[in-house]
Amino acid sequence: VVSQLSQKLNTKVSIGKVDYQYFNRFRFDSLYVEDQHRDTLLFVDKAYADFNLWKFFKGKFIFNDIELDHLTGNMVIDTAGVSNFDFIVKAFSKPEKPKTKSNIEFNFKNIKLTNSRFKFTNLTHAPVKDLARFDVNRMNFSDINLNIKVDYLKSDSLLAGIRSLSMKERSGLQITNLETTIHGWKTGFHFPHLDLSLPNSKLTLDSVRMTYDSIANLKDVLNKVKWTAEIKPSKVSLSDFSAFVPNFSKMKDPATIKGKLSGRINNFRIKNMELTYGNSLTLKTDVDLNGFPNIDETFIYAKIKDFHINKADAQDFISQLSNRPVILPKELSRLGMVKYSGNITGFFSNMVAYGNITTDLGNLNTDILIKLENKLKDLSYNGTIRTDNFQLGRLLATNTLGKVAF
C-alpha cells in the first residue's frame, strides 16, 4: 500500500511497524509523507484505531477510538497561492459526475491527538517584523493535545464536539483549554457555546458562527470568512493577549468584558462592548477595527458612549502599557472622576479624540491628536480644548483664578 501511494503521489511515503488485529484494531508507527519540495508534510509517531468493521459494509464508518501521538503537520502556501497538499487532492480527484446524495455516514466516538505540532506558512504575505507577535500567516503550534468526538458526519452535515484542546504558539500565545459543540453545513459552522481558557483568562462566547461562500475560502480565513459571536461577561487578563499587543505583557490585573462581535478577522466590529479594568476604568463603546491582527496597521473607529477613570488608575494603566514608571501631575487628582464621550479615530499609535470630557471642575470639549510612539512607550498630544465654565483656580490650587472660559 505504501509503495502504491508513493507512486500515485510521486513523493516519498513510508511507514514503520504495522499491527492489525482481526477485525477491529489497527496500530502503526512512523508514518511519513513528504511534499513535492522534499519537506515533511505529515509525520505520525504512533497511531491506533478501534473500529467496527462490519458496519463498514453497510456504509457506516464507526470508530470507537482513534489516537495519534506526536503528529507533525506542515502546511505551506506558496507565492502563487498553491498549497503543498494540493497534489494529494489532485491525485485522488475523479472526473466530476452528477451529484447524488451519499448515504455514507461517519461516527468517531473518541479522537485523541497528543504531544503534536502544526506549522502553517503563507508565502503570499510578508512576515511581521516582530517575532514576538502572533502572525496569522506564520503560525507554529506545539504541545497540541486534543480530544474530540464526531457524532455525525454525512454529506454536508456535521455534529461534533471538542472536549478539550490545549496548545502553545511561537509568539507566546497559550490556549490552556477550549471546549465547544460544532454544527457544520456546506457553507459554515455554528458553535452554540464556546469556552476558551488562557493562563489567566476565561472567555465565554455564545452563538458563534463562521460562514463562507465556498470551502476554498478557508485558505484565507483572515479575509474571506465571516464571524458573528456574543461575548458573554468574561474575566480576562490583558497579558494573555500580548502576542497581539506586546505592551499588554505587564497588564496582569483582571478585566471584565462583554459585547457582540461581527465581521471578518481583518475587519470586524464589536458592538455594545463593555470593559472594566482596575478600580475605576470603565469603557462602553462600539468599535470597528480594520487591519487586525497587525496592530501597527489596524485602523480604529470607536464611538465612545462612556469612558471614565480617575488619576490613580490612569497613572497605573499608562505605566503598565508603556512598561515604565509614569507620574502624572498631582493636580489631576482634583479633577475627580474623569468621564469622556465622543469619537476616537486613527491608528493605535496616532489617534484623534473628538468629544466631551466631564470632571468635578467643569466640562471640556476636545479635538486632540494623541501619539503613542516607540512601540506605544512615548506619549505626546496636541490639539484644542474648549470650555465656557472651568474652575481653573481649583485645579491649580490658587485663589487668584476662578472660573474661566477659553
mmCIF file of C-alpha atoms in Angstrom:
data_model
loop_
_atom_site.group_PDB
_atom_site.id
_atom_site.type_symbol
_atom_site.label_atom_id
_atom_site.label_comp_id
_atom_site.label_asym_id
_atom_site.label_seq_id
_atom_site.Cartn_x
_atom_site.Cartn_y
_atom_site.Cartn_z
ATOM 1 C CA VAL A 1 0.000 0.000 0.000
ATOM 2 C CA VAL A 2 2.819 2.391 0.911
ATOM 3 C CA SER A 3 4.604 1.633 -2.361
ATOM 4 C CA GLN A 4 1.448 2.283 -4.371
ATOM 5 C CA LEU A 5 0.818 5.549 -2.512
ATOM 6 C CA SER A 6 4.354 6.712 -3.242
ATOM 7 C CA GLN A 7 3.891 6.007 -6.942
ATOM 8 C CA LYS A 8 0.448 7.603 -7.118
ATOM 9 C CA LEU A 9 1.548 10.731 -5.268
ATOM 10 C CA ASN A 10 5.006 10.814 -6.826
ATOM 11 C CA THR A 11 6.541 11.511 -3.430
ATOM 12 C CA LYS A 12 8.056 9.652 -0.517
ATOM 13 C CA VAL A 13 5.657 7.756 1.769
ATOM 14 C CA SER A 14 6.982 5.405 4.439
ATOM 15 C CA ILE A 15 5.716 3.559 7.491
ATOM 16 C CA GLY A 16 7.316 1.576 10.296
ATOM 17 C CA LYS A 17 5.671 -1.244 12.213
ATOM 18 C CA VAL A 18 2.057 -2.211 11.411
ATOM 19 C CA ASP A 19 -0.134 -4.355 13.684
ATOM 20 C CA TYR A 20 -3.637 -5.385 12.578
ATOM 21 C CA GLN A 21 -5.851 -7.378 14.952
ATOM 22 C CA TYR A 22 -8.886 -9.021 13.368
ATOM 23 C CA PHE A 23 -11.350 -7.491 12.945
ATOM 24 C CA ASN A 24 -11.410 -4.158 14.677
ATOM 25 C CA ARG A 25 -7.984 -2.897 15.778
ATOM 26 C CA PHE A 26 -5.135 -1.328 13.856
ATOM 27 C CA ARG A 27 -1.795 0.119 15.005
ATOM 28 C CA PHE A 28 1.156 1.607 13.195
ATOM 29 C CA ASP A 29 4.145 3.814 13.883
ATOM 30 C CA SER A 30 6.444 6.178 12.000
ATOM 31 C CA LEU A 31 4.141 7.233 9.152
ATOM 32 C CA TYR A 32 5.924 9.790 6.977
ATOM 33 C CA VAL A 33 4.557 11.705 3.980
ATOM 34 C CA GLU A 34 6.783 14.106 2.071
ATOM 35 C CA ASP A 35 5.582 17.041 -0.025
ATOM 36 C CA GLN A 36 6.851 17.704 -3.531
ATOM 37 C CA HIS A 37 9.549 20.025 -2.211
ATOM 38 C CA ARG A 38 11.032 17.127 -0.197
ATOM 39 C CA ASP A 39 9.914 18.665 3.068
ATOM 40 C CA THR A 40 7.772 16.991 5.750
ATOM 41 C CA LEU A 41 4.065 17.207 5.046
ATOM 42 C CA LEU A 42 2.926 14.765 7.722
ATOM 43 C CA PHE A 43 4.604 12.584 10.322
ATOM 44 C CA VAL A 44 2.861 10.413 12.931
ATOM 45 C CA ASP A 45 4.992 8.650 15.505
ATOM 46 C CA LYS A 46 2.277 6.305 16.829
ATOM 47 C CA ALA A 47 -1.349 5.686 15.824
ATOM 48 C CA TYR A 48 -4.149 3.408 16.991
ATOM 49 C CA ALA A 49 -7.679 2.813 15.731
ATOM 50 C CA ASP A 50 -10.543 0.739 17.145
ATOM 51 C CA PHE A 51 -13.419 0.378 14.682
ATOM 52 C CA ASN A 52 -16.491 -1.657 13.780
ATOM 53 C CA LEU A 53 -15.525 -3.441 10.564
ATOM 54 C CA TRP A 54 -18.922 -4.998 9.904
ATOM 55 C CA LYS A 55 -20.638 -1.607 9.851
ATOM 56 C CA PHE A 56 -18.306 -0.579 7.018
ATOM 57 C CA PHE A 57 -20.201 -2.867 4.649
ATOM 58 C CA LYS A 58 -23.422 -1.004 5.491
ATOM 59 C CA GLY A 59 -21.962 2.405 4.675
ATOM 60 C CA LYS A 60 -21.428 3.338 8.325
ATOM 61 C CA PHE A 61 -17.831 4.007 9.309
ATOM 62 C CA ILE A 62 -17.892 3.800 13.101
ATOM 63 C CA PHE A 63 -14.643 4.300 15.031
ATOM 64 C CA ASN A 64 -14.633 3.797 18.800
ATOM 65 C CA ASP A 65 -11.137 5.226 19.222
ATOM 66 C CA ILE A 66 -8.544 6.988 17.104
ATOM 67 C CA GLU A 67 -5.309 8.000 18.817
ATOM 68 C CA LEU A 68 -2.455 9.898 17.191
ATOM 69 C CA ASP A 69 0.704 10.628 19.171
ATOM 70 C CA HIS A 70 3.498 13.033 18.204
ATOM 71 C CA LEU A 71 1.876 14.128 14.952
ATOM 72 C CA THR A 72 3.721 16.795 12.983
ATOM 73 C CA GLY A 73 1.889 18.685 10.249
ATOM 74 C CA ASN A 74 3.430 21.239 7.915
ATOM 75 C CA MET A 75 1.196 23.266 5.587
ATOM 76 C CA VAL A 76 2.748 25.746 3.155
ATOM 77 C CA ILE A 77 1.024 28.060 0.655
ATOM 78 C CA ASP A 78 3.498 29.275 -1.948
ATOM 79 C CA THR A 79 3.682 32.722 -3.540
ATOM 80 C CA ALA A 80 1.272 31.577 -6.266
ATOM 81 C CA GLY A 81 -1.333 30.578 -3.675
ATOM 82 C CA VAL A 82 -0.839 26.822 -4.155
ATOM 83 C CA SER A 83 -0.625 24.687 -1.008
ATOM 84 C CA ASN A 84 1.821 21.818 -0.528
ATOM 85 C CA PHE A 85 -1.011 19.307 -0.154
ATOM 86 C CA ASP A 86 -2.861 20.247 -3.354
ATOM 87 C CA PHE A 87 -1.002 17.497 -5.204
ATOM 88 C CA ILE A 88 -2.672 14.914 -2.951
ATOM 89 C CA VAL A 89 -6.123 16.326 -3.683
ATOM 90 C CA LYS A 90 -5.408 16.233 -7.416
ATOM 91 C CA ALA A 91 -4.028 12.688 -7.259
ATOM 92 C CA PHE A 92 -7.260 11.356 -5.776
ATOM 93 C CA SER A 93 -9.708 13.607 -7.583
ATOM 94 C CA LYS A 94 -12.076 11.962 -10.040
ATOM 95 C CA PRO A 95 -13.941 13.328 -13.064
ATOM 96 C CA GLU A 96 -16.932 15.251 -11.811
ATOM 97 C CA LYS A 97 -20.180 13.313 -12.066
ATOM 98 C CA PRO A 98 -23.778 14.355 -11.486
ATOM 99 C CA LYS A 99 -24.118 14.761 -7.744
ATOM 100 C CA THR A 100 -26.201 12.201 -5.911
ATOM 101 C CA LYS A 101 -26.909 12.195 -2.217
ATOM 102 C CA SER A 102 -24.477 9.930 -0.372
ATOM 103 C CA ASN A 103 -25.689 7.564 2.316
ATOM 104 C CA ILE A 104 -22.220 7.053 3.775
ATOM 105 C CA GLU A 105 -22.109 8.021 7.455
ATOM 106 C CA PHE A 106 -19.128 8.543 9.753
ATOM 107 C CA ASN A 107 -19.038 8.358 13.534
ATOM 108 C CA PHE A 108 -15.914 8.894 15.650
ATOM 109 C CA LYS A 109 -16.664 8.342 19.320
ATOM 110 C CA ASN A 110 -13.260 9.386 20.573
ATOM 111 C CA ILE A 111 -10.340 11.051 18.756
ATOM 112 C CA LYS A 112 -7.181 11.906 20.680
ATOM 113 C CA LEU A 113 -4.236 13.919 19.439
ATOM 114 C CA THR A 114 -1.306 14.146 21.878
ATOM 115 C CA ASN A 115 2.077 15.879 22.012
ATOM 116 C CA SER A 116 1.716 17.190 18.477
ATOM 117 C CA ARG A 117 2.870 20.107 16.350
ATOM 118 C CA PHE A 118 1.457 22.056 13.409
ATOM 119 C CA LYS A 119 3.138 24.688 11.282
ATOM 120 C CA PHE A 120 1.411 26.958 8.744
ATOM 121 C CA THR A 121 3.273 29.246 6.346
ATOM 122 C CA ASN A 122 1.558 31.516 3.828
ATOM 123 C CA LEU A 123 4.179 32.961 1.468
ATOM 124 C CA THR A 124 1.659 35.216 -0.284
ATOM 125 C CA HIS A 125 2.032 37.568 2.716
ATOM 126 C CA ALA A 126 5.217 39.054 4.157
ATOM 127 C CA PRO A 127 6.043 38.044 7.750
ATOM 128 C CA VAL A 128 5.551 40.504 10.607
ATOM 129 C CA LYS A 129 8.758 42.160 11.713
ATOM 130 C CA ASP A 130 8.360 41.458 15.436
ATOM 131 C CA LEU A 131 8.769 37.720 16.087
ATOM 132 C CA ALA A 132 7.093 38.150 19.489
ATOM 133 C CA ARG A 133 3.812 38.989 17.747
ATOM 134 C CA PHE A 134 1.258 36.491 16.513
ATOM 135 C CA ASP A 135 1.440 36.194 12.729
ATOM 136 C CA VAL A 136 -1.608 34.534 11.171
ATOM 137 C CA ASN A 137 0.499 33.785 8.069
ATOM 138 C CA ARG A 138 3.392 32.199 10.002
ATOM 139 C CA MET A 139 1.730 30.089 12.730
ATOM 140 C CA ASN A 140 3.746 27.494 14.610
ATOM 141 C CA PHE A 141 1.843 25.491 17.251
ATOM 142 C CA SER A 142 3.389 22.986 19.645
ATOM 143 C CA ASP A 143 2.252 20.841 22.588
ATOM 144 C CA ILE A 144 -1.095 20.246 20.871
ATOM 145 C CA ASN A 145 -3.400 17.979 22.871
ATOM 146 C CA LEU A 146 -6.887 17.460 21.509
ATOM 147 C CA ASN A 147 -9.855 15.274 22.423
ATOM 148 C CA ILE A 148 -12.878 15.416 20.120
ATOM 149 C CA LYS A 149 -15.885 13.365 19.108
ATOM 150 C CA VAL A 150 -17.791 13.291 15.826
ATOM 151 C CA ASP A 151 -21.350 12.157 16.445
ATOM 152 C CA TYR A 152 -22.464 12.531 12.870
ATOM 153 C CA LEU A 153 -20.741 13.249 9.563
ATOM 154 C CA LYS A 154 -22.764 12.684 6.416
ATOM 155 C CA SER A 155 -22.681 14.507 3.096
ATOM 156 C CA ASP A 156 -22.686 18.224 4.073
ATOM 157 C CA SER A 157 -23.794 17.783 7.699
ATOM 158 C CA LEU A 158 -21.634 17.603 10.811
ATOM 159 C CA LEU A 159 -22.317 17.276 14.516
ATOM 160 C CA ALA A 160 -19.198 17.164 16.668
ATOM 161 C CA GLY A 161 -17.735 18.341 19.941
ATOM 162 C CA ILE A 162 -14.337 19.451 21.193
ATOM 163 C CA ARG A 163 -13.999 18.023 24.694
ATOM 164 C CA SER A 164 -10.602 19.636 25.274
ATOM 165 C CA LEU A 165 -7.888 21.431 23.329
ATOM 166 C CA SER A 166 -4.625 22.935 24.573
ATOM 167 C CA MET A 167 -1.621 24.251 22.652
ATOM 168 C CA LYS A 168 1.135 26.864 22.512
ATOM 169 C CA GLU A 169 2.118 29.190 19.686
ATOM 170 C CA ARG A 170 5.593 30.520 18.875
ATOM 171 C CA SER A 171 4.531 34.088 19.742
ATOM 172 C CA GLY A 172 3.765 33.110 23.347
ATOM 173 C CA LEU A 173 0.013 32.756 22.870
ATOM 174 C CA GLN A 174 -1.130 29.834 25.004
ATOM 175 C CA ILE A 175 -4.525 28.117 24.997
ATOM 176 C CA THR A 176 -4.936 26.076 28.167
ATOM 177 C CA ASN A 177 -8.335 24.698 27.172
ATOM 178 C CA LEU A 178 -11.096 25.067 24.613
ATOM 179 C CA GLU A 179 -14.486 23.342 24.752
ATOM 180 C CA THR A 180 -17.351 23.631 22.269
ATOM 181 C CA THR A 181 -20.027 21.869 20.245
ATOM 182 C CA ILE A 182 -19.856 22.099 16.444
ATOM 183 C CA HIS A 183 -22.711 22.096 13.932
ATOM 184 C CA GLY A 184 -21.484 22.179 10.353
ATOM 185 C CA TRP A 185 -23.029 22.537 6.915
ATOM 186 C CA LYS A 186 -21.798 23.236 3.389
ATOM 187 C CA THR A 187 -21.032 26.932 3.883
ATOM 188 C CA GLY A 188 -20.335 27.326 7.575
ATOM 189 C CA PHE A 189 -20.175 26.225 11.183
ATOM 190 C CA HIS A 190 -22.167 27.083 14.284
ATOM 191 C CA PHE A 191 -20.780 26.830 17.817
ATOM 192 C CA PRO A 192 -23.747 27.275 20.202
ATOM 193 C CA HIS A 193 -21.438 27.755 23.184
ATOM 194 C CA LEU A 194 -17.659 28.100 23.354
ATOM 195 C CA ASP A 195 -15.417 28.280 26.428
ATOM 196 C CA LEU A 196 -11.838 29.457 25.870
ATOM 197 C CA SER A 197 -9.305 29.366 28.713
ATOM 198 C CA LEU A 198 -5.913 31.112 28.628
ATOM 199 C CA PRO A 199 -3.389 31.087 31.507
ATOM 200 C CA ASN A 200 -5.178 33.913 33.382
ATOM 201 C CA SER A 201 -8.414 34.303 31.411
ATOM 202 C CA LYS A 202 -11.677 32.541 30.698
ATOM 203 C CA LEU A 203 -13.635 33.830 27.719
ATOM 204 C CA THR A 204 -17.208 32.626 27.207
ATOM 205 C CA LEU A 205 -18.825 33.001 23.781
ATOM 206 C CA ASP A 206 -22.376 32.186 22.676
ATOM 207 C CA SER A 207 -23.907 31.725 19.213
ATOM 208 C CA VAL A 208 -20.570 31.725 17.382
ATOM 209 C CA ARG A 209 -20.982 31.413 13.607
ATOM 210 C CA MET A 210 -18.438 31.298 10.817
ATOM 211 C CA THR A 211 -19.719 31.412 7.222
ATOM 212 C CA TYR A 212 -18.052 31.415 3.811
ATOM 213 C CA ASP A 213 -19.009 31.170 0.146
ATOM 214 C CA SER A 214 -17.018 28.012 -0.579
ATOM 215 C CA ILE A 215 -14.543 25.619 1.047
ATOM 216 C CA ALA A 216 -11.777 27.347 -0.935
ATOM 217 C CA ASN A 217 -12.316 30.456 1.245
ATOM 218 C CA LEU A 218 -10.883 28.550 4.233
ATOM 219 C CA LYS A 219 -7.439 29.054 2.691
ATOM 220 C CA ASP A 220 -7.873 32.743 3.568
ATOM 221 C CA VAL A 221 -9.682 32.729 6.916
ATOM 222 C CA LEU A 222 -8.388 36.217 7.655
ATOM 223 C CA ASN A 223 -10.186 37.918 4.763
ATOM 224 C CA LYS A 224 -12.895 35.602 3.422
ATOM 225 C CA VAL A 225 -14.631 34.047 6.426
ATOM 226 C CA LYS A 226 -17.353 35.968 8.261
ATOM 227 C CA TRP A 227 -17.817 35.631 12.026
ATOM 228 C CA THR A 228 -20.516 36.556 14.499
ATOM 229 C CA ALA A 229 -20.422 35.904 18.248
ATOM 230 C CA GLU A 230 -21.754 37.171 21.536
ATOM 231 C CA ILE A 231 -19.077 37.684 24.168
ATOM 232 C CA LYS A 232 -20.715 36.872 27.492
ATOM 233 C CA PRO A 233 -19.420 38.654 30.633
ATOM 234 C CA SER A 234 -15.917 37.206 30.976
ATOM 235 C CA LYS A 235 -12.867 37.776 33.170
ATOM 236 C CA VAL A 236 -9.659 38.193 31.189
ATOM 237 C CA SER A 237 -6.075 39.261 31.764
ATOM 238 C CA LEU A 238 -4.771 41.548 29.019
ATOM 239 C CA SER A 239 -1.318 39.973 29.450
ATOM 240 C CA ASP A 240 -2.696 36.785 27.867
ATOM 241 C CA PHE A 241 -3.136 38.764 24.630
ATOM 242 C CA SER A 242 0.406 40.193 24.490
ATOM 243 C CA ALA A 243 1.041 38.092 21.361
ATOM 244 C CA PHE A 244 -1.217 40.614 19.585
ATOM 245 C CA VAL A 245 -0.259 43.733 21.594
ATOM 246 C CA PRO A 246 3.194 43.210 23.198
ATOM 247 C CA ASN A 247 2.642 46.181 25.540
ATOM 248 C CA PHE A 248 -0.054 44.160 27.322
ATOM 249 C CA SER A 249 2.628 41.846 28.761
ATOM 250 C CA LYS A 250 2.724 43.633 32.154
ATOM 251 C CA MET A 251 -1.044 44.142 32.461
ATOM 252 C CA LYS A 252 -1.905 41.207 34.694
ATOM 253 C CA ASP A 253 -4.815 42.745 36.626
ATOM 254 C CA PRO A 254 -8.166 41.145 35.754
ATOM 255 C CA ALA A 255 -10.562 42.882 33.395
ATOM 256 C CA THR A 256 -14.165 42.069 32.536
ATOM 257 C CA ILE A 257 -15.501 42.278 29.000
ATOM 258 C CA LYS A 258 -18.696 41.643 27.064
ATOM 259 C CA GLY A 259 -20.107 42.607 23.660
ATOM 260 C CA LYS A 260 -21.235 41.387 20.242
ATOM 261 C CA LEU A 261 -18.677 40.663 17.543
ATOM 262 C CA SER A 262 -19.254 40.544 13.773
ATOM 263 C CA GLY A 263 -17.247 40.732 10.546
ATOM 264 C CA ARG A 264 -14.048 39.185 9.220
ATOM 265 C CA ILE A 265 -10.877 38.816 11.298
ATOM 266 C CA ASN A 266 -9.150 41.574 9.325
ATOM 267 C CA ASN A 267 -12.175 43.896 9.554
ATOM 268 C CA PHE A 268 -14.577 43.402 12.436
ATOM 269 C CA ARG A 269 -16.880 45.279 14.780
ATOM 270 C CA ILE A 270 -17.560 44.878 18.484
ATOM 271 C CA LYS A 271 -20.928 46.388 19.342
ATOM 272 C CA ASN A 272 -22.173 47.238 22.834
ATOM 273 C CA MET A 273 -18.730 46.457 24.197
ATOM 274 C CA GLU A 274 -18.263 46.970 27.933
ATOM 275 C CA LEU A 275 -14.818 46.762 29.554
ATOM 276 C CA THR A 276 -13.813 47.366 33.167
ATOM 277 C CA TYR A 277 -10.244 47.398 34.490
ATOM 278 C CA GLY A 278 -8.755 48.350 37.840
ATOM 279 C CA ASN A 279 -10.870 50.229 40.380
ATOM 280 C CA SER A 280 -12.377 52.891 38.140
ATOM 281 C CA LEU A 281 -11.686 52.325 34.428
ATOM 282 C CA THR A 282 -14.933 51.639 32.574
ATOM 283 C CA LEU A 283 -15.433 51.718 28.816
ATOM 284 C CA LYS A 284 -18.710 51.389 26.888
ATOM 285 C CA THR A 285 -18.281 51.622 23.132
ATOM 286 C CA ASP A 286 -18.993 50.434 19.592
ATOM 287 C CA VAL A 287 -15.653 49.875 17.853
ATOM 288 C CA ASP A 288 -14.545 48.951 14.324
ATOM 289 C CA LEU A 289 -11.060 47.519 13.743
ATOM 290 C CA ASN A 290 -9.715 47.329 10.176
ATOM 291 C CA GLY A 291 -6.336 45.671 9.572
ATOM 292 C CA PHE A 292 -6.256 43.270 12.508
ATOM 293 C CA PRO A 293 -4.262 41.278 13.662
ATOM 294 C CA ASN A 294 -1.380 43.556 12.564
ATOM 295 C CA ILE A 295 -1.720 46.142 15.329
ATOM 296 C CA ASP A 296 0.614 48.620 13.616
ATOM 297 C CA GLU A 297 -1.705 48.743 10.590
ATOM 298 C CA THR A 298 -5.046 48.459 12.404
ATOM 299 C CA PHE A 299 -7.323 51.464 11.890
ATOM 300 C CA ILE A 300 -9.771 52.203 14.718
ATOM 301 C CA TYR A 301 -13.114 53.928 14.685
ATOM 302 C CA ALA A 302 -14.734 53.946 18.116
ATOM 303 C CA LYS A 303 -17.926 55.609 19.259
ATOM 304 C CA ILE A 304 -17.311 56.100 22.967
ATOM 305 C CA LYS A 305 -20.611 56.088 24.829
ATOM 306 C CA ASP A 306 -18.988 56.268 28.265
ATOM 307 C CA PHE A 307 -15.380 56.165 29.428
ATOM 308 C CA HIS A 308 -14.403 57.099 32.942
ATOM 309 C CA ILE A 309 -11.242 56.788 35.009
ATOM 310 C CA ASN A 310 -9.538 58.516 37.930
ATOM 311 C CA LYS A 311 -5.972 59.800 38.114
ATOM 312 C CA ALA A 312 -4.571 56.835 40.073
ATOM 313 C CA ASP A 313 -5.898 54.222 37.661
ATOM 314 C CA ALA A 314 -4.863 56.312 34.650
ATOM 315 C CA GLN A 315 -1.320 56.504 36.014
ATOM 316 C CA ASP A 316 -1.165 52.733 36.630
ATOM 317 C CA PHE A 317 -2.649 51.935 33.221
ATOM 318 C CA ILE A 318 -0.160 54.134 31.331
ATOM 319 C CA SER A 319 2.756 52.758 33.371
ATOM 320 C CA GLN A 320 1.804 49.145 32.638
ATOM 321 C CA LEU A 321 1.141 49.862 28.965
ATOM 322 C CA SER A 322 4.438 51.697 28.441
ATOM 323 C CA ASN A 323 6.337 49.257 30.712
ATOM 324 C CA ARG A 324 7.983 52.051 32.704
ATOM 325 C CA PRO A 325 7.069 54.313 35.656
ATOM 326 C CA VAL A 326 4.817 57.271 34.842
ATOM 327 C CA ILE A 327 3.949 60.004 37.364
ATOM 328 C CA LEU A 328 1.032 62.191 36.358
ATOM 329 C CA PRO A 329 0.781 65.749 37.758
ATOM 330 C CA LYS A 330 -0.754 65.764 41.252
ATOM 331 C CA GLU A 331 -3.163 68.483 40.134
ATOM 332 C CA LEU A 332 -5.052 65.922 38.031
ATOM 333 C CA SER A 333 -6.354 64.321 41.239
ATOM 334 C CA ARG A 334 -8.540 67.417 41.704
ATOM 335 C CA LEU A 335 -10.441 66.556 38.529
ATOM 336 C CA GLY A 336 -12.026 63.623 40.347
ATOM 337 C CA MET A 337 -13.610 61.006 38.116
ATOM 338 C CA VAL A 338 -12.901 61.985 34.504
ATOM 339 C CA LYS A 339 -15.619 60.979 32.028
ATOM 340 C CA TYR A 340 -15.345 61.059 28.236
ATOM 341 C CA SER A 341 -17.862 60.550 25.444
ATOM 342 C CA GLY A 342 -17.280 61.064 21.737
ATOM 343 C CA ASN A 343 -15.293 59.517 18.903
ATOM 344 C CA ILE A 344 -11.783 58.123 18.587
ATOM 345 C CA THR A 345 -10.343 57.503 15.123
ATOM 346 C CA GLY A 346 -6.936 56.567 13.749
ATOM 347 C CA PHE A 347 -4.249 54.003 14.449
ATOM 348 C CA PHE A 348 -3.112 52.816 17.869
ATOM 349 C CA SER A 349 -0.002 54.976 17.507
ATOM 350 C CA ASN A 350 -1.823 58.024 16.138
ATOM 351 C CA MET A 351 -5.414 58.736 17.239
ATOM 352 C CA VAL A 352 -7.759 61.717 17.286
ATOM 353 C CA ALA A 353 -10.133 62.150 20.235
ATOM 354 C CA TYR A 354 -13.077 64.389 19.417
ATOM 355 C CA GLY A 355 -15.667 64.634 22.169
ATOM 356 C CA ASN A 356 -16.617 65.886 25.625
ATOM 357 C CA ILE A 357 -14.859 65.493 28.989
ATOM 358 C CA THR A 358 -16.754 65.865 32.258
ATOM 359 C CA THR A 359 -14.835 66.479 35.531
ATOM 360 C CA ASP A 360 -15.522 67.738 39.058
ATOM 361 C CA LEU A 361 -14.149 71.114 37.980
ATOM 362 C CA GLY A 362 -16.175 71.587 34.782
ATOM 363 C CA ASN A 363 -16.659 70.311 31.251
ATOM 364 C CA LEU A 364 -14.278 70.400 28.274
ATOM 365 C CA ASN A 365 -14.684 69.917 24.527
ATOM 366 C CA THR A 366 -11.694 68.187 22.908
ATOM 367 C CA ASP A 367 -10.148 67.847 19.460
ATOM 368 C CA ILE A 368 -6.803 66.257 20.326
ATOM 369 C CA LEU A 369 -4.218 64.226 18.400
ATOM 370 C CA ILE A 370 -2.726 61.545 20.665
ATOM 371 C CA LYS A 371 0.537 59.863 19.640
ATOM 372 C CA LEU A 372 1.937 56.686 21.184
ATOM 373 C CA GLU A 373 5.328 56.177 19.570
ATOM 374 C CA ASN A 374 8.326 53.917 20.188
ATOM 375 C CA LYS A 375 6.138 50.785 20.454
ATOM 376 C CA LEU A 376 3.482 52.690 22.461
ATOM 377 C CA LYS A 377 6.061 53.775 25.093
ATOM 378 C CA ASP A 378 6.227 57.513 24.335
ATOM 379 C CA LEU A 379 3.067 59.596 24.773
ATOM 380 C CA SER A 380 2.566 63.010 23.201
ATOM 381 C CA TYR A 381 -0.512 65.046 22.322
ATOM 382 C CA ASN A 382 -1.583 68.327 20.778
ATOM 383 C CA GLY A 383 -4.832 69.939 19.717
ATOM 384 C CA THR A 384 -7.529 72.187 21.105
ATOM 385 C CA ILE A 385 -9.601 72.205 24.297
ATOM 386 C CA ARG A 386 -12.628 74.465 24.736
ATOM 387 C CA THR A 387 -14.686 75.309 27.805
ATOM 388 C CA ASP A 388 -17.100 78.019 28.925
ATOM 389 C CA ASN A 389 -17.074 77.326 32.670
ATOM 390 C CA PHE A 390 -13.975 75.592 34.098
ATOM 391 C CA GLN A 391 -12.661 76.078 37.651
ATOM 392 C CA LEU A 392 -9.010 76.586 36.773
ATOM 393 C CA GLY A 393 -8.233 78.122 40.177
ATOM 394 C CA ARG A 394 -9.255 74.941 41.997
ATOM 395 C CA LEU A 395 -7.172 72.840 39.591
ATOM 396 C CA LEU A 396 -4.044 74.941 40.275
ATOM 397 C CA ALA A 397 -4.888 75.468 43.962
ATOM 398 C CA THR A 398 -4.821 79.265 43.699
ATOM 399 C CA ASN A 399 -7.316 81.922 44.703
ATOM 400 C CA THR A 400 -6.117 84.330 42.041
ATOM 401 C CA LEU A 401 -8.066 82.460 39.384
ATOM 402 C CA GLY A 402 -11.698 81.457 39.338
ATOM 403 C CA LYS A 403 -13.914 80.075 36.618
ATOM 404 C CA VAL A 404 -12.549 80.555 33.111
ATOM 405 C CA ALA A 405 -13.712 80.188 29.514
ATOM 406 C CA PHE A 406 -11.401 79.614 26.543
#
